[in-house]
């Protein structure tokens, strides 16, 4: 890896150009200890090429092109969970949620390695890869997403997921569920098992139920949707419930925890599930969204806690447990920020700025984060929840008076606008993260 | 658990900023002029959240409009109007703009005005 091009003058000019800012003041040399003489601008390894990882890599290079950035991601094509429900609903092709790494490589000079990160040695500041390579880092960014907890729900293991897909990591699992829906007889029941909090994309199960119901209105007019939920409340519940009633009548039934909605056993061979109090439900297509945890490389790096998720320092998203490792996205404990692609992207930008500042020997800027989660109930019926976040007293806090839900009494025109903006958002965040032109 | 905080008052913000500027001036002097309250690094972080809907540097035009290269005064007045619920048919920007002080919105307006449209 190149480590000899980080001279301070060059670094600063590139930094300024990267920010689009102009300067008429003379350069003051020799004030940032890490940028003097032949010192490298620093080596950063990013593990994961999703919303968090790809954004971190890009924004590190935007902050300072002289930082040596290497991103490790097994997949050459990344399928987003956001808008995978639109694929299930027949509103979008799978290739319209696929993204690659050409911009990171070609425009930003990120070294992208398609391999699996297999281990992290925090003391040696070294990552080992499945292709036998090792990468040394000054700072490591982990954006590992989620892993399924295969031991958490009786009967639901990797083999079961081939019959009753989770489709909670987009790609082949999403295609499998789509094929099953297409193959289902009219009059059948799609059963979805929804997990307790916390999990990736809190409104996701309910948008999926909406999109499957939409598909049924088009292709299986007598089919039903049954959601068996391990909790009594869910994201945007009032908005979803009102939208379901308006668009789908009684096609969607939701059973919460208090009404024996918590599934405790899955029989994937027979497409049957059993609840806490012994009620059995027969499905024609069974979608099990199981309990989750941080992606397993986080365990290898030693940054997870007993919950299976990653506690981080609020200001910089550096691990609370291991120095020089920053973690972003769904893997982190970042409440009140949800586990969303938007938040992963926002967290990654703050982490990139903090690392760039640290490597230069300057103070990290104050963090600002925002979130907007759009959900489609129908093709022209969108709803959203938003938040703006800052650090207060050392913890992440929602800014009072900002954010919140779409209004409950909004006219149809507003729902239609939000559906349009949902697409606008998706196009923008994918451009911002992977450079994808819609 | 959700904690709620008040948007910082202009005075508190300014004193924090002045302090921060003092602390980092040595390393940032070349890209922070004395009458600008935000360093370019700070502006990049502030503006980073806008890119998630408006594209990198606010340049993506689509269902969500591009914001790069528009006059600062127009952007600032629009943002303040969103914050004060003065624009009918707003869906999301009212909820977002309320998370920022007037000074922050003004700085964002100046920032995006200074970026070439393409």
Tab-separated table of C-alpha atoms in Angstrom, chain A residues 12 15-16 19 23 25-28 31 58-59 62 336 342 345-346 349-350 353 362-363 365-370 372 374 384-386 388 390 392-393 395 397-406 414 417-418 420-421 424-425 427-429 431-432, chain B residues 1-8 13 16-17 20 23-34 38-42 44-46 48-49 51-57 59-60 63-65 89-92 95-96 98-101 104 111 114-115:
chain	number	residue	atom	x	y	z
A	12	UNK	CA	-4.496	20.007	2.587
A	15	UNK	CA	-8.778	18.262	1.275
A	16	UNK	CA	-9.886	21.753	0.371
A	19	UNK	CA	-14.759	20.004	0.141
A	23	UNK	CA	-9.071	29.509	0.495
A	25	UNK	CA	-5.217	32.341	3.335
A	26	UNK	CA	-1.644	31.122	3.170
A	27	UNK	CA	-0.912	27.594	4.283
A	28	UNK	CA	0.486	27.365	7.752
A	31	UNK	CA	0.921	22.209	12.714
A	58	UNK	CA	-16.145	7.303	-0.178
A	59	UNK	CA	-16.326	10.029	2.447
A	62	UNK	CA	-13.560	12.990	0.009
A	336	UNK	CA	-32.712	6.404	19.348
A	342	UNK	CA	-30.154	6.012	6.028
A	345	UNK	CA	-24.984	6.241	5.647
A	346	UNK	CA	-25.230	9.150	8.119
A	349	UNK	CA	-20.043	10.217	7.180
A	350	UNK	CA	-19.489	11.235	10.796
A	353	UNK	CA	-14.847	12.952	9.255
A	362	UNK	CA	-7.045	17.882	14.392
A	363	UNK	CA	-10.282	17.841	16.354
A	365	UNK	CA	-16.197	17.973	13.926
A	366	UNK	CA	-19.366	17.793	16.013
A	367	UNK	CA	-21.571	14.945	14.843
A	368	UNK	CA	-24.943	15.538	13.200
A	369	UNK	CA	-27.180	12.701	12.085
A	370	UNK	CA	-30.579	12.479	10.487
A	372	UNK	CA	-35.836	9.318	7.103
A	374	UNK	CA	-40.030	5.786	3.849
A	384	UNK	CA	-42.400	8.192	6.539
A	385	UNK	CA	-40.766	8.661	9.881
A	386	UNK	CA	-37.891	11.096	10.358
A	388	UNK	CA	-32.588	14.489	13.707
A	390	UNK	CA	-27.091	14.944	18.217
A	392	UNK	CA	-26.107	15.357	24.509
A	393	UNK	CA	-24.423	14.453	27.794
A	395	UNK	CA	-25.283	9.943	24.475
A	397	UNK	CA	-30.407	12.060	21.555
A	398	UNK	CA	-33.277	13.076	19.293
A	399	UNK	CA	-33.555	16.816	18.755
A	400	UNK	CA	-36.783	17.869	20.414
A	401	UNK	CA	-39.472	19.206	18.107
A	402	UNK	CA	-37.881	17.709	15.000
A	403	UNK	CA	-38.677	14.494	13.166
A	404	UNK	CA	-41.740	12.349	13.682
A	405	UNK	CA	-44.309	10.612	11.516
A	406	UNK	CA	-46.310	11.547	8.452
A	414	UNK	CA	-49.620	13.705	0.320
A	417	UNK	CA	-46.030	12.621	-2.944
A	418	UNK	CA	-44.358	10.572	-0.222
A	420	UNK	CA	-42.644	9.666	-5.152
A	421	UNK	CA	-40.138	10.985	-2.621
A	424	UNK	CA	-36.269	9.982	-4.966
A	425	UNK	CA	-34.693	9.096	-1.636
A	427	UNK	CA	-32.079	7.004	-5.973
A	428	UNK	CA	-30.226	9.673	-4.009
A	429	UNK	CA	-28.877	7.495	-1.235
A	431	UNK	CA	-25.995	7.594	-5.752
A	432	UNK	CA	-24.442	8.925	-2.545
B	1	UNK	CA	-34.850	4.835	25.314
B	2	UNK	CA	-35.341	8.079	23.528
B	3	UNK	CA	-33.829	11.185	24.994
B	4	UNK	CA	-34.977	14.516	23.756
B	5	UNK	CA	-32.845	17.624	23.619
B	6	UNK	CA	-33.539	21.207	22.692
B	7	UNK	CA	-31.952	22.650	19.586
B	8	UNK	CA	-29.045	24.709	20.837
B	13	UNK	CA	-23.915	27.465	19.819
B	16	UNK	CA	-19.213	26.452	21.658
B	17	UNK	CA	-18.132	27.228	18.152
B	20	UNK	CA	-13.911	24.935	19.088
B	23	UNK	CA	-8.916	24.830	19.815
B	24	UNK	CA	-8.562	23.755	16.232
B	25	UNK	CA	-7.471	27.024	14.669
B	26	UNK	CA	-3.841	26.025	14.518
B	27	UNK	CA	-4.511	23.102	12.233
B	28	UNK	CA	-7.430	24.532	10.322
B	29	UNK	CA	-6.424	28.138	9.861
B	30	UNK	CA	-5.890	27.771	6.153
B	31	UNK	CA	-9.460	26.807	5.422
B	32	UNK	CA	-11.345	28.662	8.135
B	33	UNK	CA	-11.670	32.391	7.682
B	34	UNK	CA	-12.283	34.339	10.858
B	38	UNK	CA	-18.009	26.627	10.766
B	39	UNK	CA	-14.880	24.899	9.560
B	40	UNK	CA	-15.121	23.202	6.184
B	41	UNK	CA	-14.944	19.857	8.002
B	42	UNK	CA	-17.847	20.853	10.213
B	44	UNK	CA	-19.187	18.726	5.448
B	45	UNK	CA	-20.664	16.851	8.409
B	46	UNK	CA	-23.623	19.228	8.697
B	48	UNK	CA	-23.694	15.211	4.816
B	49	UNK	CA	-27.214	14.391	5.917
B	51	UNK	CA	-26.959	14.138	0.508
B	52	UNK	CA	-28.998	11.117	1.543
B	53	UNK	CA	-32.028	12.584	-0.280
B	54	UNK	CA	-30.467	15.253	-2.509
B	55	UNK	CA	-27.435	13.262	-3.712
B	56	UNK	CA	-23.741	13.810	-3.048
B	57	UNK	CA	-23.104	17.563	-2.693
B	59	UNK	CA	-26.495	17.755	-6.987
B	60	UNK	CA	-29.010	15.016	-7.807
B	63	UNK	CA	-38.397	13.671	-7.484
B	64	UNK	CA	-36.324	15.350	-4.784
B	65	UNK	CA	-34.850	18.566	-6.214
B	89	UNK	CA	-47.913	20.602	0.953
B	90	UNK	CA	-44.616	20.023	2.724
B	91	UNK	CA	-44.124	16.330	3.493
B	92	UNK	CA	-40.771	15.925	5.218
B	95	UNK	CA	-39.790	17.759	10.235
B	96	UNK	CA	-36.115	17.887	9.249
B	98	UNK	CA	-36.871	21.886	12.900
B	99	UNK	CA	-33.771	19.963	13.966
B	100	UNK	CA	-31.434	22.845	13.100
B	101	UNK	CA	-30.838	26.348	14.438
B	104	UNK	CA	-27.072	26.199	10.938
B	111	UNK	CA	-22.563	25.894	1.632
B	114	UNK	CA	-21.171	27.627	-3.236
B	115	UNK	CA	-21.227	24.206	-4.927
